[in-house]
Coordinates of N, CA and C in Angstrom, one line a residue:
M958 N -12.6 -6.8 18.2 CA -11.2 -7.0 18.8 C -10.4 -7.7 17.5
C959 N -9.4 -7.2 17.2 CA -8.7 -8.0 16.2 C -7.8 -9.3 16.3
P960 N -8.0 -10.0 15.7 CA -7.6 -11.7 16.1 C -6.4 -11.3 15.9
Y961 N -5.3 -10.6 15.2 CA -4.2 -10.7 15.1 C -3.3 -9.8 15.5
I962 N -4.0 -9.2 16.9 CA -3.2 -8.2 17.8 C -2.2 -8.5 18.7
D963 N -1.9 -9.7 18.8 CA -0.4 -10.5 19.2 C 0.1 -10.2 18.5
Y964 N 0.6 -10.6 17.3 CA 1.2 -9.9 16.1 C 1.7 -8.5 16.1
H965 N 1.3 -7.8 16.9 CA 1.5 -6.1 16.4 C 2.6 -6.1 17.7
T966 N 3.5 -6.5 17.3 CA 4.7 -5.7 18.0 C 5.1 -4.8 17.6
E967 N 6.0 -3.6 18.9 CA 6.7 -2.6 18.1 C 7.7 -2.8 17.0
R968 N 8.3 -3.9 17.3 CA 9.3 -4.4 15.8 C 8.7 -4.4 14.3
L969 N 7.4 -5.2 14.6 CA 6.4 -5.0 13.0 C 5.5 -4.2 13.0
I970 N 5.3 -2.9 13.6 CA 4.7 -1.4 13.3 C 5.7 -0.8 12.8
I971 N 7.1 -0.8 13.4 CA 8.1 0.3 12.7 C 8.2 -0.6 11.1
Y972 N 8.3 -2.0 11.3 CA 8.5 -2.5 10.0 C 7.2 -2.0 8.9
R973 N 6.1 -1.9 9.1 CA 5.2 -2.0 8.3 C 5.3 -0.4 7.9
K974 N 5.1 0.7 9.0 CA 5.4 2.0 8.7 C 6.5 2.3 7.5
I975 N 7.6 2.0 7.8 CA 8.4 1.7 6.7 C 8.3 1.3 5.1
L976 N 7.7 0.3 5.6 CA 7.1 0.1 4.2 C 5.7 0.4 3.6
V977 N 4.9 1.0 4.2 CA 3.9 2.0 3.9 C 4.4 3.2 3.0
K978 N 5.6 3.9 3.8 CA 6.4 5.0 3.2 C 7.0 4.8 2.0
L979 N 8.0 3.5 1.8 CA 8.5 3.6 0.7 C 7.7 2.9 -0.5
M980 N 6.2 2.6 -0.4 CA 5.4 2.0 -1.3 C 4.7 3.3 -1.5
S981 N 4.3 3.9 -1.2 CA 3.7 5.3 -1.4 C 4.3 6.6 -1.9
E982 N 5.5 6.7 -1.5 CA 6.7 7.1 -2.3 C 7.0 6.9 -3.7
K983 N 7.2 5.3 -4.0 CA 7.2 4.7 -5.2 C 6.2 5.3 -6.2
V984 N 4.9 4.6 -5.5 CA 3.7 5.0 -6.4 C 3.5 6.5 -6.7
S985 N 4.2 7.2 -5.6 CA 4.2 8.8 -6.1 C 4.7 9.4 -7.2
E986 N 6.2 8.6 -7.1 CA 6.7 8.7 -8.4 C 6.6 8.3 -9.6
L987 N 5.5 7.5 -10.1 CA 5.0 6.9 -11.3 C 4.4 7.9 -11.9
N988 N 5.1 8.2 -13.5 CA 4.6 9.3 -14.3 C 3.0 8.7 -14.9
R989 N 2.4 9.9 -14.5 CA 1.1 9.7 -14.6 C 0.8 9.7 -16.1
D990 N 1.8 10.3 -16.8 CA 1.6 10.6 -18.5 C 1.6 9.1 -19.0
N991 N 2.2 8.0 -18.2 CA 2.7 6.7 -19.2 C 1.5 6.1 -19.2
F992 N 1.3 5.5 -20.5 CA 0.2 4.6 -21.0 C -0.2 4.0 -20.1
A993 N 0.4 3.1 -19.4 CA 0.3 1.8 -18.2 C 0.0 2.2 -17.6
V994 N 0.4 3.4 -16.7 CA 0.2 4.1 -15.0 C -1.2 4.2 -15.4
K995 N -1.5 5.0 -16.6 CA -2.8 6.0 -17.1 C -4.1 5.0 -17.0
Q996 N -3.5 3.6 -17.3 CA -4.7 2.6 -16.8 C -5.3 2.2 -15.6
R997 N -4.2 2.2 -14.6 CA -4.4 2.2 -13.4 C -4.2 3.6 -12.7
L998 N -4.7 4.6 -13.5 CA -4.7 5.9 -12.6 C -5.2 5.7 -11.3
K999 N -6.8 5.6 -11.3 CA -7.5 4.8 -9.9 C -6.4 4.6 -8.8
Y1000 N -6.0 3.7 -9.0 CA -4.9 3.0 -8.0 C -4.0 3.5 -7.5
V1001 N -3.0 4.2 -8.6 CA -1.9 5.2 -8.6 C -2.3 6.2 -7.5
N1002 N -3.2 6.9 -8.0 CA -3.8 7.9 -6.5 C -4.3 7.7 -5.3
L1003 N -4.9 6.5 -5.5 CA -5.1 5.9 -4.2 C -4.2 5.8 -3.7
Y1004 N -3.4 4.8 -3.9 CA -2.4 4.0 -2.9 C -0.9 5.4 -3.3
S1005 N -0.9 6.4 -3.4 CA 0.5 7.6 -3.7 C 0.2 7.9 -2.1
T1006 N -0.7 7.9 -1.6 CA -0.9 8.5 0.4 C -0.9 7.2 1.3
E1007 N 0.0 7.5 2.0 CA 0.0 6.6 3.2 C -1.0 6.2 4.0
N1008 N -1.9 7.0 4.1 CA -3.4 6.8 4.8 C -4.3 5.8 4.0
N1009 N -4.2 5.5 3.0 CA -4.8 4.5 2.4 C -4.4 3.3 2.1
Y1010 N -3.6 3.0 2.9 CA -3.0 1.9 3.6 C -3.4 1.2 4.7
N1011 N -4.2 2.0 5.7 CA -4.3 1.8 7.0 C -5.6 0.4 7.0
A1012 N -6.0 0.4 5.9 CA -7.3 -0.8 6.0 C -7.4 -1.7 5.1
L1013 N -6.1 -2.2 4.7 CA -6.1 -2.7 3.3 C -6.8 -4.3 3.6
T1014 N -7.4 -4.7 2.8 CA -8.1 -6.1 2.7 C -7.3 -6.9 1.7
Y1015 N -7.2 -8.3 1.8 CA -7.0 -9.2 0.8 C -6.8 -8.8 -0.4
E1016 N -8.0 -8.5 -1.2 CA -8.4 -7.9 -2.6 C -7.4 -6.8 -3.0
D1017 N -7.5 -5.8 -1.5 CA -6.4 -4.5 -1.9 C -5.1 -5.1 -2.1
S1018 N -4.6 -5.7 -1.3 CA -3.5 -6.1 -1.7 C -2.7 -6.8 -2.7
L1019 N -3.9 -7.1 -3.5 CA -3.6 -8.3 -5.0 C -3.9 -6.9 -5.9
L1020 N -4.4 -6.0 -5.4 CA -4.1 -4.9 -6.8 C -2.8 -3.9 -6.6
V1021 N -2.5 -3.8 -5.4 CA -1.5 -3.1 -5.3 C -0.2 -3.7 -5.6
R1022 N -0.2 -5.2 -5.7 CA 1.0 -6.0 -6.3 C 1.0 -5.9 -7.7
E1023 N -0.4 -5.9 -8.3 CA -0.9 -6.0 -9.7 C -0.3 -4.4 -10.1

């Protein structure tokens, strides 16, 4: 059982869905021909899909932030 289940309120679930949608859309908009984007293409492709945000680890969140 998830130790944080008490924090899964309807308001936070909706907020998270909005954030994931915005993040995946922003990542999808990145120009894949850009030199800087090409260096992280693996992660750009990974995080341009909403489903890939379902089970983020702390390390994943650091990669997304970077």
